[in-house]
Amino acid sequence: MFYYQIDDNIKLSLPDIHRADEIAALVGENLERLRPWMPWAVDEYSAEHAKDFIQRTLKEFAENGRFNVMIEVNEHLAGSLGFHDLDTVNRSAAIGYWIGKEFEGRGIVSRCCRVLIDYLFDTMKLNRVQINCNVENIRSRAVPERLGFKLEGIHRQVEYHNEKYGDWAVYAMLKDEWNKLER
Amino acid sequence: MFYYQIDDNIKLSLPDIHRADEIAALVGENLERLRPWMPWAVDEYSAEHAKDFIQRTLKEFAENGRFNVMIEVNEHLAGSLGFHDLDTVNRSAAIGYWIGKEFEGRGIVSRCCRVLIDYLFDTMKLNRVQINCNVENIRSRAVPERLGFKLEGIHRQVEYHNEKYGDWAVYAMLKDEWNKLER
Amino acid sequence: MFYYQIDDNIKLSLPDIHRADEIAALVGENLERLRPWMPWAVDEYSAEHAKDFIQRTLKEFAENGRFNVMIEVNEHLAGSLGFHDLDTVNRSAAIGYWIGKEFEGRGIVSRCCRVLIDYLFDTMKLNRVQINCNVENIRSRAVPERLGFKLEGIHRQVEYHNEKYGDWAVYAMLKDEWNKLER
Amino acid sequence: MFYYQIDDNIKLSLPDIHRADEIAALVGENLERLRPWMPWAVDEYSAEHAKDFIQRTLKEFAENGRFNVMIEVNEHLAGSLGFHDLDTVNRSAAIGYWIGKEFEGRGIVSRCCRVLIDYLFDTMKLNRVQINCNVENIRSRAVPERLGFKLEGIHRQVEYHNEKYGDWAVYAMLKDEWNKLER
Amino acid sequence: MFYYQIDDNIKLSLPDIHRADEIAALVGENLERLRPWMPWAVDEYSAEHAKDFIQRTLKEFAENGRFNVMIEVNEHLAGSLGFHDLDTVNRSAAIGYWIGKEFEGRGIVSRCCRVLIDYLFDTMKLNRVQINCNVENIRSRAVPERLGFKLEGIHRQVEYHNEKYGDWAVYAMLKDEWNKLER
Amino acid sequence: MFYYQIDDNIKLSLPDIHRADEIAALVGENLERLRPWMPWAVDEYSAEHAKDFIQRTLKEFAENGRFNVMIEVNEHLAGSLGFHDLDTVNRSAAIGYWIGKEFEGRGIVSRCCRVLIDYLFDTMKLNRVQINCNVENIRSRAVPERLGFKLEGIHRQVEYHNEKYGDWAVYAMLKDEWNKLER
């Protein structure tokens, strides 16, 4: 029921238990594209998996303010965006996202990320935002690059998924840098 | 950060830990009006009380979908609305609300209640919505009466507050009745 | 093992884990009469259900003093009596009861209720005792009427049981009223 | 409120939170006699200590059937009796007791112990009941000796209390032995 | 990984989750000898049982310093040694042990017990160490007798195992006595 | 009491609650050197802090096998070594260490790290070991460099400590690489 309106077409909505079927359907349609990168994108992804995701994300939101939201385009679920590894001592977090095939290539993820990054720096008072992309996920890496993040290193074999190890490109943005970028 | 837009001016927003000060200020300004009816409206109401309220409400929202929201009018916090006594076996809940002096008399609470009642019947699949008002709280009783609720009884000395017992007027609306009302 | 002797024939005994079979047998014999009103009176009611009931009631008794007891007539289990919705802030509780067919019509429940009501007002220091009866349960409604409770209202469709909604007649007794009744 | 009547004068009552003051008073009057043997008998024993004792004993009764009861003589609290070290795998438990000065020398403890031992063997289905007495506590040792328990050994320095070590005389009764005793 | 070296051949090692298979194998080889005395020595003893044992013992070690260790002889698991019934108020504990057939008769258990007893008296600051042996377990009873423990009593039918009751010979050693023994 | 002997002089010992004073003393002597890099190295570091550290590390060891150990040189506490960020899904962990001034410059840390890295790859079956050093901590960075780790990146402002942000040099070693190094 609750959301944040980004522009006339796009909003970020808190995962809603009454829409678990819709979330499962979106994941199902995009399973081929998600499976190589997302450990949670299992073959038999169902409304039960979606309910788990929803309840975990609401529980964490209640406990420490961390959230995942659904990206909606003209009232259709389009993808997801969130942050993890929230570290209030060192004032940092990492962003993750995915979007359905149908909604790709329109800059929707970047627009949503800008809003989230503003929120993390301005409202959550963080100092550093990190984005970890599989080195081979070119579409995903385009997001931090377009947003002006700095590539800080390549972490080798840092993720074990689908029975092979993947490397991460680690990007980061500092609060001072973000404020200097024209937006 | 997350809300539901009712019309151009009014929205219902999830309590936000970053706005605890604003909530405490609103309660403080309306303390004289709240104290006779609301057990939680203590003299020294502070941002800490507001944080407690926010965290409890988010936790319950995560656990069972029950929520309290803030009423915002043109981006200013104006009051609060929520439901309690959620009983999914018997499919019922009770609504509670309050609004600041400055925002009174414009039908804002009734408009917000309509949205909440729709949500309870349509999305939460409830069958009965109850509103309990102190018999002497005329302004509060006007809400269920305007919305077409039926007065089912007067419960005597059902609430102990400020060292005296209060009676409740108990109003209820059934799903079938609500659907027959023109809205 | 532990009980409260009401008169030469009747006692109220704490549910005893060693008598789970007896409790299940009593429920089984009275299933036809209990099923329309009692959500817990399921067709396959067994000693396991009775053990659950016993352990929950002892646990609550330990935690907050709330209890259910068995009514015994000449050492035979005859029915049950207890209170729920204990609210120590507002100083109120609600009473519930049932008795086996064989023991009906002798005023046993009323006699037991008098003892419990005295206990709630005098020992537990409550101010209000409520009894909720299904409007169609004439035998049950006779108890508060005989004891001098006031009918405060009819709550419509407040209980969902056996796939239909039931209305409650809500009766209440205040401490002052009880003390004025001759007993 | 709940008790077990032993004879016209004596009953065993479940500790009752509404009688914490009475329990504290009884302990206070007997502090000189209890302190040498009972680790819980502290100088500043208060109603709060009694409430702790009551809540712990009711909680354990709910969880595993273990209990402590108050000994009442003609409605006056006289002492306490209970069992501990309940071991349902090996089917054993140990009994403890104390009685106020005023009630001593009348065989009250032995009479109460008989009822408890019957309960442990017959209802709880135990096989062995143990009584541990400080070797120097002659009055306490008289109880198992009078009841026909067998002295199995002396455990040296098994208890540290009041800054010195105490030895225990360990007595035991087996179910078969108990059943052969004429009672 | 972690151990205490007793002499060139013998060490006491903390149970290691990576060696659950080895522990299960040792128990399996000695099942005939363990089953009469050890309740945990079940017919189908497996690596899962060993993992349970390991995790429980490490958890207790973390919580209160109580431990069980494996006896290793020339890097082969040979048996086990530990203490239980740790009572820091009364400053006592009880020792338990077993060793595989292949390693018996060389005084290994006694040598290990000496180290453990020193640890309990000197590092853990205990005052009393008890050893309970089934009266018929002659090999086991030889250990406290060889170490100079005093037989304090015979506890009858104190253990129910393999559908019969067993008696315990209870031995104890006090700190003062231990210090006077020449070692 | 439990340790792993590395050579005649050096051992790794599990933190021992009975040696909390010794640990606190070692930290106290090295506070000047630890404070710039270690968030836990607070001015008033006491035996209570050491006990907290010991209990947390034993608890985690019990729960998931993760540990910190003390480095001992000729029975004197010299420093500490451990691993964190244990990720059994992705099969990785990160190593941390410090050593007292008096023991520096003899290659002790590197020798201990080799043993730990062997353990992580061979016994814990990990695939990747990471070491994060503050970029300015030259002595600390010498360890992964000497051990043949690869510098994968510099993470900017990733740590907030002593009111300023610190950058990390992130080094990593893969199992295949480690096995190819001559050791």
Short mmCIF file of N, CA, C and O in Angstrom, two decimals, chain B residues 118-177:
data_model
loop_
_atom_site.label_atom_id
_atom_site.label_comp_id
_atom_site.label_asym_id
_atom_site.label_seq_id
_atom_site.Cartn_x
_atom_site.Cartn_y
_atom_site.Cartn_z
N ASP B 118 -11.99 0.83 3.28
CA ASP B 118 -11.90 0.11 2.00
C ASP B 118 -10.76 -0.91 2.05
O ASP B 118 -10.92 -2.05 1.63
N TYR B 119 -9.61 -0.47 2.55
CA TYR B 119 -8.45 -1.36 2.61
C TYR B 119 -8.74 -2.58 3.49
O TYR B 119 -8.42 -3.71 3.13
N LEU B 120 -9.38 -2.35 4.63
CA LEU B 120 -9.65 -3.45 5.56
C LEU B 120 -10.63 -4.45 4.95
O LEU B 120 -10.46 -5.66 5.08
N PHE B 121 -11.65 -3.97 4.30
CA PHE B 121 -12.63 -4.88 3.70
C PHE B 121 -12.11 -5.52 2.41
O PHE B 121 -12.24 -6.72 2.20
N ASP B 122 -11.47 -4.72 1.55
CA ASP B 122 -11.12 -5.22 0.21
C ASP B 122 -9.78 -5.94 0.19
O ASP B 122 -9.65 -7.02 -0.38
N THR B 123 -8.76 -5.36 0.80
CA THR B 123 -7.43 -5.95 0.72
C THR B 123 -7.19 -6.93 1.86
O THR B 123 -6.69 -8.04 1.64
N MET B 124 -7.57 -6.56 3.07
CA MET B 124 -7.35 -7.43 4.22
C MET B 124 -8.48 -8.47 4.37
O MET B 124 -8.41 -9.33 5.24
N LYS B 125 -9.52 -8.35 3.59
CA LYS B 125 -10.62 -9.33 3.56
C LYS B 125 -11.33 -9.46 4.91
O LYS B 125 -11.77 -10.55 5.29
N LEU B 126 -11.44 -8.35 5.64
CA LEU B 126 -12.17 -8.40 6.91
C LEU B 126 -13.67 -8.31 6.66
O LEU B 126 -14.11 -7.99 5.54
N ASN B 127 -14.45 -8.57 7.71
CA ASN B 127 -15.91 -8.57 7.60
C ASN B 127 -16.56 -7.53 8.50
O ASN B 127 -17.70 -7.16 8.29
N ARG B 128 -15.79 -7.09 9.53
CA ARG B 128 -16.39 -6.20 10.53
C ARG B 128 -15.33 -5.19 10.97
O ARG B 128 -14.20 -5.58 11.29
N VAL B 129 -15.73 -3.91 11.01
CA VAL B 129 -14.83 -2.86 11.50
C VAL B 129 -15.53 -2.14 12.62
O VAL B 129 -16.69 -1.73 12.49
N GLN B 130 -14.84 -2.04 13.73
CA GLN B 130 -15.43 -1.46 14.94
C GLN B 130 -14.76 -0.12 15.24
O GLN B 130 -13.58 0.07 14.93
N ILE B 131 -15.48 0.81 15.81
CA ILE B 131 -14.88 2.05 16.32
C ILE B 131 -15.39 2.26 17.74
O ILE B 131 -16.60 2.27 17.97
N ASN B 132 -14.47 2.37 18.69
CA ASN B 132 -14.82 2.60 20.09
C ASN B 132 -14.52 4.04 20.45
O ASN B 132 -13.38 4.46 20.35
N CYS B 133 -15.53 4.79 20.87
CA CYS B 133 -15.30 6.18 21.29
C CYS B 133 -15.74 6.36 22.73
O CYS B 133 -16.78 5.84 23.13
N ASN B 134 -14.98 7.14 23.46
CA ASN B 134 -15.46 7.54 24.78
C ASN B 134 -16.80 8.24 24.59
O ASN B 134 -16.95 9.08 23.69
N VAL B 135 -17.79 7.91 25.42
CA VAL B 135 -19.13 8.47 25.19
C VAL B 135 -19.15 9.99 25.21
O VAL B 135 -19.99 10.61 24.56
N GLU B 136 -18.20 10.58 25.93
CA GLU B 136 -18.21 12.04 26.06
C GLU B 136 -17.40 12.74 24.96
O GLU B 136 -17.38 13.96 24.89
N ASN B 137 -16.73 11.95 24.12
CA ASN B 137 -15.90 12.55 23.08
C ASN B 137 -16.74 12.76 21.83
O ASN B 137 -16.73 11.98 20.88
N ILE B 138 -17.45 13.87 21.82
CA ILE B 138 -18.45 14.14 20.78
C ILE B 138 -17.83 14.22 19.39
O ILE B 138 -18.32 13.63 18.43
N ARG B 139 -16.69 14.92 19.29
CA ARG B 139 -16.01 15.03 17.99
C ARG B 139 -15.64 13.67 17.44
O ARG B 139 -15.79 13.40 16.25
N SER B 140 -15.14 12.81 18.31
CA SER B 140 -14.72 11.50 17.85
C SER B 140 -15.91 10.66 17.42
O SER B 140 -15.87 9.96 16.40
N ARG B 141 -17.01 10.73 18.16
CA ARG B 141 -18.21 9.96 17.83
C ARG B 141 -18.82 10.41 16.51
O ARG B 141 -19.50 9.64 15.83
N ALA B 142 -18.56 11.69 16.15
CA ALA B 142 -19.12 12.18 14.88
C ALA B 142 -18.59 11.40 13.68
O ALA B 142 -19.27 11.28 12.66
N VAL B 143 -17.37 10.85 13.81
CA VAL B 143 -16.77 10.15 12.66
C VAL B 143 -17.56 8.90 12.29
O VAL B 143 -18.03 8.79 11.15
N PRO B 144 -17.75 7.92 13.20
CA PRO B 144 -18.52 6.74 12.80
C PRO B 144 -19.96 7.10 12.43
O PRO B 144 -20.55 6.45 11.56
N GLU B 145 -20.49 8.10 13.06
CA GLU B 145 -21.88 8.47 12.75
C GLU B 145 -21.97 9.01 11.32
O GLU B 145 -22.85 8.62 10.55
N ARG B 146 -21.01 9.86 10.95
CA ARG B 146 -21.00 10.39 9.59
C ARG B 146 -20.76 9.28 8.56
O ARG B 146 -21.28 9.32 7.45
N LEU B 147 -19.96 8.29 8.96
CA LEU B 147 -19.62 7.22 8.01
C LEU B 147 -20.69 6.15 7.92
O LEU B 147 -20.57 5.22 7.12
N GLY B 148 -21.75 6.25 8.74
CA GLY B 148 -22.85 5.29 8.64
C GLY B 148 -22.69 4.04 9.50
O GLY B 148 -23.39 3.05 9.30
N PHE B 149 -21.78 4.08 10.49
CA PHE B 149 -21.64 2.95 11.41
C PHE B 149 -22.88 2.83 12.28
O PHE B 149 -23.57 3.82 12.52
N LYS B 150 -23.13 1.63 12.79
CA LYS B 150 -24.24 1.43 13.71
C LYS B 150 -23.74 1.43 15.16
O LYS B 150 -22.75 0.77 15.47
N LEU B 151 -24.42 2.14 16.02
CA LEU B 151 -24.10 2.11 17.45
C LEU B 151 -24.66 0.81 18.03
O LEU B 151 -25.87 0.61 18.04
N GLU B 152 -23.76 -0.06 18.51
CA GLU B 152 -24.21 -1.37 18.97
C GLU B 152 -24.43 -1.46 20.47
O GLU B 152 -25.10 -2.37 20.95
N GLY B 153 -23.82 -0.53 21.22
CA GLY B 153 -24.00 -0.60 22.67
C GLY B 153 -23.10 0.41 23.38
O GLY B 153 -22.23 1.02 22.77
N ILE B 154 -23.39 0.58 24.66
CA ILE B 154 -22.54 1.43 25.50
C ILE B 154 -21.88 0.50 26.54
O ILE B 154 -22.58 -0.15 27.32
N HIS B 155 -20.54 0.42 26.52
CA HIS B 155 -19.82 -0.40 27.49
C HIS B 155 -19.41 0.49 28.66
O HIS B 155 -18.64 1.43 28.49
N ARG B 156 -19.92 0.14 29.83
CA ARG B 156 -19.72 0.99 30.99
C ARG B 156 -18.38 0.75 31.68
O ARG B 156 -17.97 -0.39 31.86
N GLN B 157 -17.71 1.82 32.06
CA GLN B 157 -16.47 1.76 32.87
C GLN B 157 -15.46 0.78 32.26
O GLN B 157 -14.79 0.04 32.97
N VAL B 158 -15.30 0.85 30.96
CA VAL B 158 -14.50 -0.15 30.26
C VAL B 158 -13.04 0.29 30.15
O VAL B 158 -12.18 -0.48 29.76
N GLU B 159 -12.80 1.55 30.50
CA GLU B 159 -11.46 2.12 30.34
C GLU B 159 -11.12 2.89 31.61
O GLU B 159 -11.93 3.68 32.09
N TYR B 160 -9.91 2.64 32.14
CA TYR B 160 -9.47 3.38 33.33
C TYR B 160 -8.34 4.28 32.90
O TYR B 160 -7.29 3.83 32.44
N HIS B 161 -8.54 5.59 33.05
CA HIS B 161 -7.59 6.55 32.50
C HIS B 161 -7.70 7.83 33.31
O HIS B 161 -8.80 8.28 33.63
N ASN B 162 -6.56 8.43 33.63
CA ASN B 162 -6.56 9.64 34.45
C ASN B 162 -7.35 9.45 35.74
O ASN B 162 -8.09 10.34 36.18
N GLU B 163 -7.24 8.26 36.32
CA GLU B 163 -7.87 7.97 37.61
C GLU B 163 -9.38 8.00 37.63
O GLU B 163 -10.01 8.23 38.66
N LYS B 164 -9.99 7.83 36.46
CA LYS B 164 -11.44 7.60 36.48
C LYS B 164 -11.80 6.63 35.36
O LYS B 164 -11.05 6.45 34.41
N TYR B 165 -12.98 6.04 35.50
CA TYR B 165 -13.44 5.09 34.49
C TYR B 165 -14.21 5.81 33.40
O TYR B 165 -14.97 6.74 33.67
N GLY B 166 -14.01 5.36 32.16
CA GLY B 166 -14.76 5.93 31.04
C GLY B 166 -15.62 4.88 30.37
O GLY B 166 -15.27 3.70 30.34
N ASP B 167 -16.75 5.32 29.81
CA ASP B 167 -17.65 4.43 29.06
C ASP B 167 -17.34 4.57 27.57
O ASP B 167 -16.96 5.63 27.10
N TRP B 168 -17.55 3.48 26.86
CA TRP B 168 -17.35 3.50 25.42
C TRP B 168 -18.67 3.38 24.68
O TRP B 168 -19.49 2.50 25.00
N ALA B 169 -18.81 4.20 23.64
CA ALA B 169 -19.84 3.93 22.63
C ALA B 169 -19.18 3.06 21.58
O ALA B 169 -18.16 3.42 21.03
N VAL B 170 -19.77 1.88 21.34
CA VAL B 170 -19.18 0.93 20.40
C VAL B 170 -19.99 0.95 19.10
O VAL B 170 -21.18 0.63 19.10
N TYR B 171 -19.31 1.36 18.03
CA TYR B 171 -19.93 1.40 16.70
C TYR B 171 -19.33 0.30 15.83
O TYR B 171 -18.17 -0.05 15.99
N ALA B 172 -20.12 -0.21 14.89
CA ALA B 172 -19.56 -1.20 13.96
C ALA B 172 -20.15 -1.06 12.57
O ALA B 172 -21.29 -0.60 12.39
N MET B 173 -19.35 -1.46 11.61
CA MET B 173 -19.75 -1.50 10.20
C MET B 173 -19.43 -2.91 9.67
O MET B 173 -18.33 -3.42 9.91
N LEU B 174 -20.40 -3.50 8.97
CA LEU B 174 -20.14 -4.80 8.35
C LEU B 174 -19.82 -4.61 6.87
O LEU B 174 -20.25 -3.61 6.27
N LYS B 175 -19.11 -5.56 6.33
CA LYS B 175 -18.69 -5.45 4.93
C LYS B 175 -19.89 -5.26 4.00
O LYS B 175 -19.87 -4.40 3.12
N ASP B 176 -20.93 -6.04 4.20
CA ASP B 176 -22.11 -5.94 3.33
C ASP B 176 -22.74 -4.55 3.39
O ASP B 176 -23.14 -4.00 2.37
N GLU B 177 -22.82 -4.02 4.60
CA GLU B 177 -23.39 -2.69 4.77
C GLU B 177 -22.56 -1.64 4.03
O GLU B 177 -23.09 -0.75 3.37
#
